[in-house]
Structures are given as structure tokens and as C-alpha cells.
PDB file of C-alpha atoms in Angstrom:
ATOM      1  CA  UNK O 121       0.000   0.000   0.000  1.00  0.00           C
ATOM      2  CA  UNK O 122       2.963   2.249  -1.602  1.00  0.00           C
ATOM      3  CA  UNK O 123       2.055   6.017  -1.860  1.00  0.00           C
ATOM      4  CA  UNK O 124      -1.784   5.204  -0.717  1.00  0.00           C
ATOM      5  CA  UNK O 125      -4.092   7.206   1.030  1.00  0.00           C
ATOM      6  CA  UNK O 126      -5.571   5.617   4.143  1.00  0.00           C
ATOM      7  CA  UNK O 127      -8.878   5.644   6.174  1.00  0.00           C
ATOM      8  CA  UNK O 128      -9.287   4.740  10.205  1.00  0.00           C
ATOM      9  CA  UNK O 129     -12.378   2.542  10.281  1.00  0.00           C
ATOM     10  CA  UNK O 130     -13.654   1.197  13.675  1.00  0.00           C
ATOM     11  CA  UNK O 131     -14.824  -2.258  13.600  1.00  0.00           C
ATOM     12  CA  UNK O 132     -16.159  -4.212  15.974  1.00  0.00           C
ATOM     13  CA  UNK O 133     -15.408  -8.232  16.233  1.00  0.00           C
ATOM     14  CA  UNK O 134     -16.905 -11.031  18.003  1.00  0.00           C
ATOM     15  CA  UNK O 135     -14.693 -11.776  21.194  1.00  0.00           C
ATOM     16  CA  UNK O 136     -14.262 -15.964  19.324  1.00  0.00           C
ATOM     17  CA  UNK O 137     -13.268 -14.225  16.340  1.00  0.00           C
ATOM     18  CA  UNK O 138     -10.060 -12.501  17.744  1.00  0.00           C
ATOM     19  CA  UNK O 139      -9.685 -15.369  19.964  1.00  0.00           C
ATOM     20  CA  UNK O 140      -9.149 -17.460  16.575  1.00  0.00           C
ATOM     21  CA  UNK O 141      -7.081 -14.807  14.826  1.00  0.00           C
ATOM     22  CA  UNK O 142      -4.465 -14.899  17.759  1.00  0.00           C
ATOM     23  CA  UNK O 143      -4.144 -18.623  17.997  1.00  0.00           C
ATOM     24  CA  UNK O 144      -3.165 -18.834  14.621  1.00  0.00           C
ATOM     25  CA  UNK O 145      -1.636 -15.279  14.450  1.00  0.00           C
ATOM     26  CA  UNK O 146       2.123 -17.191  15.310  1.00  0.00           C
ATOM     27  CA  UNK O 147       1.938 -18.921  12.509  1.00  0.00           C
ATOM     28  CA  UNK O 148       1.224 -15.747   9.911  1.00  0.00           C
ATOM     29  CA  UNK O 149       3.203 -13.470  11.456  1.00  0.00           C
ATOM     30  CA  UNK O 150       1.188 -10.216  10.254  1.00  0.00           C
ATOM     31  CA  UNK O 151      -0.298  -7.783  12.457  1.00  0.00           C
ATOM     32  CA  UNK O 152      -4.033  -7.611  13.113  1.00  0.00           C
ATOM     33  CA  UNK O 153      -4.649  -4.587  10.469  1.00  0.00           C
ATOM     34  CA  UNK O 154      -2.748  -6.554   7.675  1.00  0.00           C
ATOM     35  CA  UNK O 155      -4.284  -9.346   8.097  1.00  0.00           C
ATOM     36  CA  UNK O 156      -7.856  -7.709   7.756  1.00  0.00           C
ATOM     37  CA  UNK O 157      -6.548  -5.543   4.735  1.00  0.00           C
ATOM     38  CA  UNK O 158      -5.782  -8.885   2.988  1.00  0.00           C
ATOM     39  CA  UNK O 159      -9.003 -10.777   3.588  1.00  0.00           C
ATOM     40  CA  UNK O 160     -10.673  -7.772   2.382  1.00  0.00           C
ATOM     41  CA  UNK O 161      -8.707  -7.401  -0.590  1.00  0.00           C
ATOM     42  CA  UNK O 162      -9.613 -11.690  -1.129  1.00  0.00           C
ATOM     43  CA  UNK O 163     -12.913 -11.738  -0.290  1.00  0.00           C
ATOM     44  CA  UNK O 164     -13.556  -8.508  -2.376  1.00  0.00           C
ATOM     45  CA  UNK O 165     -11.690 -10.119  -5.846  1.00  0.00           C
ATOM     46  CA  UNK O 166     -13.930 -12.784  -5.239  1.00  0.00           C
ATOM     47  CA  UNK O 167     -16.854 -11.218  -5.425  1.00  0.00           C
ATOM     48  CA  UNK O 168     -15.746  -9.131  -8.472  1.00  0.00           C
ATOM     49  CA  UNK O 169     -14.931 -12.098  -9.988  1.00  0.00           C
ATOM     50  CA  UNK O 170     -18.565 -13.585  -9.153  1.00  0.00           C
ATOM     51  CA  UNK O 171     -20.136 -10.642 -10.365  1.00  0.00           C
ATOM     52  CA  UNK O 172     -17.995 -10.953 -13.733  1.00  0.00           C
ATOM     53  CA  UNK O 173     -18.945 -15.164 -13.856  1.00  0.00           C
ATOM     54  CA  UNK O 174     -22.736 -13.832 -13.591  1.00  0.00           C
ATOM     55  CA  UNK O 175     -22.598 -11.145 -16.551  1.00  0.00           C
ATOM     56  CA  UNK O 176     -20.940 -13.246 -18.737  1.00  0.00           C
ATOM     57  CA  UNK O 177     -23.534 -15.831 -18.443  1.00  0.00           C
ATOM     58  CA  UNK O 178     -26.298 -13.202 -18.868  1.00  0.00           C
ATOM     59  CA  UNK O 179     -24.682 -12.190 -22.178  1.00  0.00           C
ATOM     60  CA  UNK O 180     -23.991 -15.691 -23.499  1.00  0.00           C
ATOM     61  CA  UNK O 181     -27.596 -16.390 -22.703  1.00  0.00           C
ATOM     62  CA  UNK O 182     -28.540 -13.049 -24.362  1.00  0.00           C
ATOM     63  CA  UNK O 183     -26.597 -13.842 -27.373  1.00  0.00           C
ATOM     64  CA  UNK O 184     -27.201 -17.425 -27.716  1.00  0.00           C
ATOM     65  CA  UNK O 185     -29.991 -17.197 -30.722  1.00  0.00           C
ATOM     66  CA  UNK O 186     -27.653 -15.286 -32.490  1.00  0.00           C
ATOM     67  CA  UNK O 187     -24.937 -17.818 -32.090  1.00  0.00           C
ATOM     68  CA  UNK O 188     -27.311 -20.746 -33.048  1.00  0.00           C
ATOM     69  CA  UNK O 189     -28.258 -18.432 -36.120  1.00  0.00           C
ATOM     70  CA  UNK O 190     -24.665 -17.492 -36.935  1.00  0.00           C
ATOM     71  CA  UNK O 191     -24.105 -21.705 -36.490  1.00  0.00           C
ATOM     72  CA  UNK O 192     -26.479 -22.678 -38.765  1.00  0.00           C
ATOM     73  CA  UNK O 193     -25.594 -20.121 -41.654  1.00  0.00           C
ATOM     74  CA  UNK O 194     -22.070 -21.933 -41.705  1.00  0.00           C
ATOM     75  CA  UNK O 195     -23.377 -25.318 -41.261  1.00  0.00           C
ATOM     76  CA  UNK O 196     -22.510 -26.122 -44.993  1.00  0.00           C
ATOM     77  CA  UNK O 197     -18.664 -24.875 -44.540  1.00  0.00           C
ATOM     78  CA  UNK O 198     -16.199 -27.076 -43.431  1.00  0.00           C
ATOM     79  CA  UNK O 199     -12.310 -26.377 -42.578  1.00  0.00           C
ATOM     80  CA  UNK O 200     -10.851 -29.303 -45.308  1.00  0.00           C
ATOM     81  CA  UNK O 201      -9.087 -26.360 -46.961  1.00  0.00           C
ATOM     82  CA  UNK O 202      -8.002 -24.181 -44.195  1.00  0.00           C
TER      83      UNK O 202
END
């Protein structure tokens, strides 16, 4: 985070919750603030890529009489001579 600008959010966490992020903190060795940065960052890709997966199918669907059209217009061409 190079050169960025920053924001102080308060949060509040179930008591379990930090229990579980400081038995296992040892092992990843990043602070409390990093490690909530990165499962942001994660959890946010993934649902950027979810949202991607979902408009893609909505235009595949959308398109998909054109495609059978486009299909069946070639139908007589095949690729002997390519």
C-alpha cells in the first residue's frame, strides 16, 4: 500500500473471532490490520470475480440465438481447406 491514502475505520469483532485470529496469528506473522486488509482485498476479488462469472452468463444467454443463427448459416462450410 505504496504512496496510498488511508482511512481509520472502527470495527467491531466477536470476542471468538479474535480469539481465533491470535491462535493462529504465530503462525502468519502479520499484524491484526494486515491481516484484515488482505481478507478484504480476497474476499472482495472474489466477489468481483462472481459478479464478472454472472454477466458473462447473462450475455452468453442473451446472445445465444444469435450464435445458433450465426451456427447454422455456416453449417454447410467445413475447414478441409483451411
Amino acid at each position: 500500500m505504496q504512496n496510498s491514502k488511508t482511512v481509520r475505520k472502527n470495527i467491531i469483532f466477536p470476542e471468538k473471532l479474535i480469539s481465533r485470529f491470535n491462535a493462529v496469528n504465530g503462525e502468519s506473522g502479520v499484524n491484526f490490520s494486515t491481516f484484515v486488509r488482505i481478507a478484504m482485498e480476497e474476499k472482495i476479488e472474489h466477489l468481483e470475480k462472481l459478479k464478472l462469472e454472472k454477466e458473462l452468463a447473462e450475455g452468453y444467454a442473451a446472445n445465444a440465438n444469435l450464435d445458433r443463427v450465426t451456427c447454422n448459416d455456416f453449417k454447410f462450410v467445413n475447414g478441409e481447406n483451411i
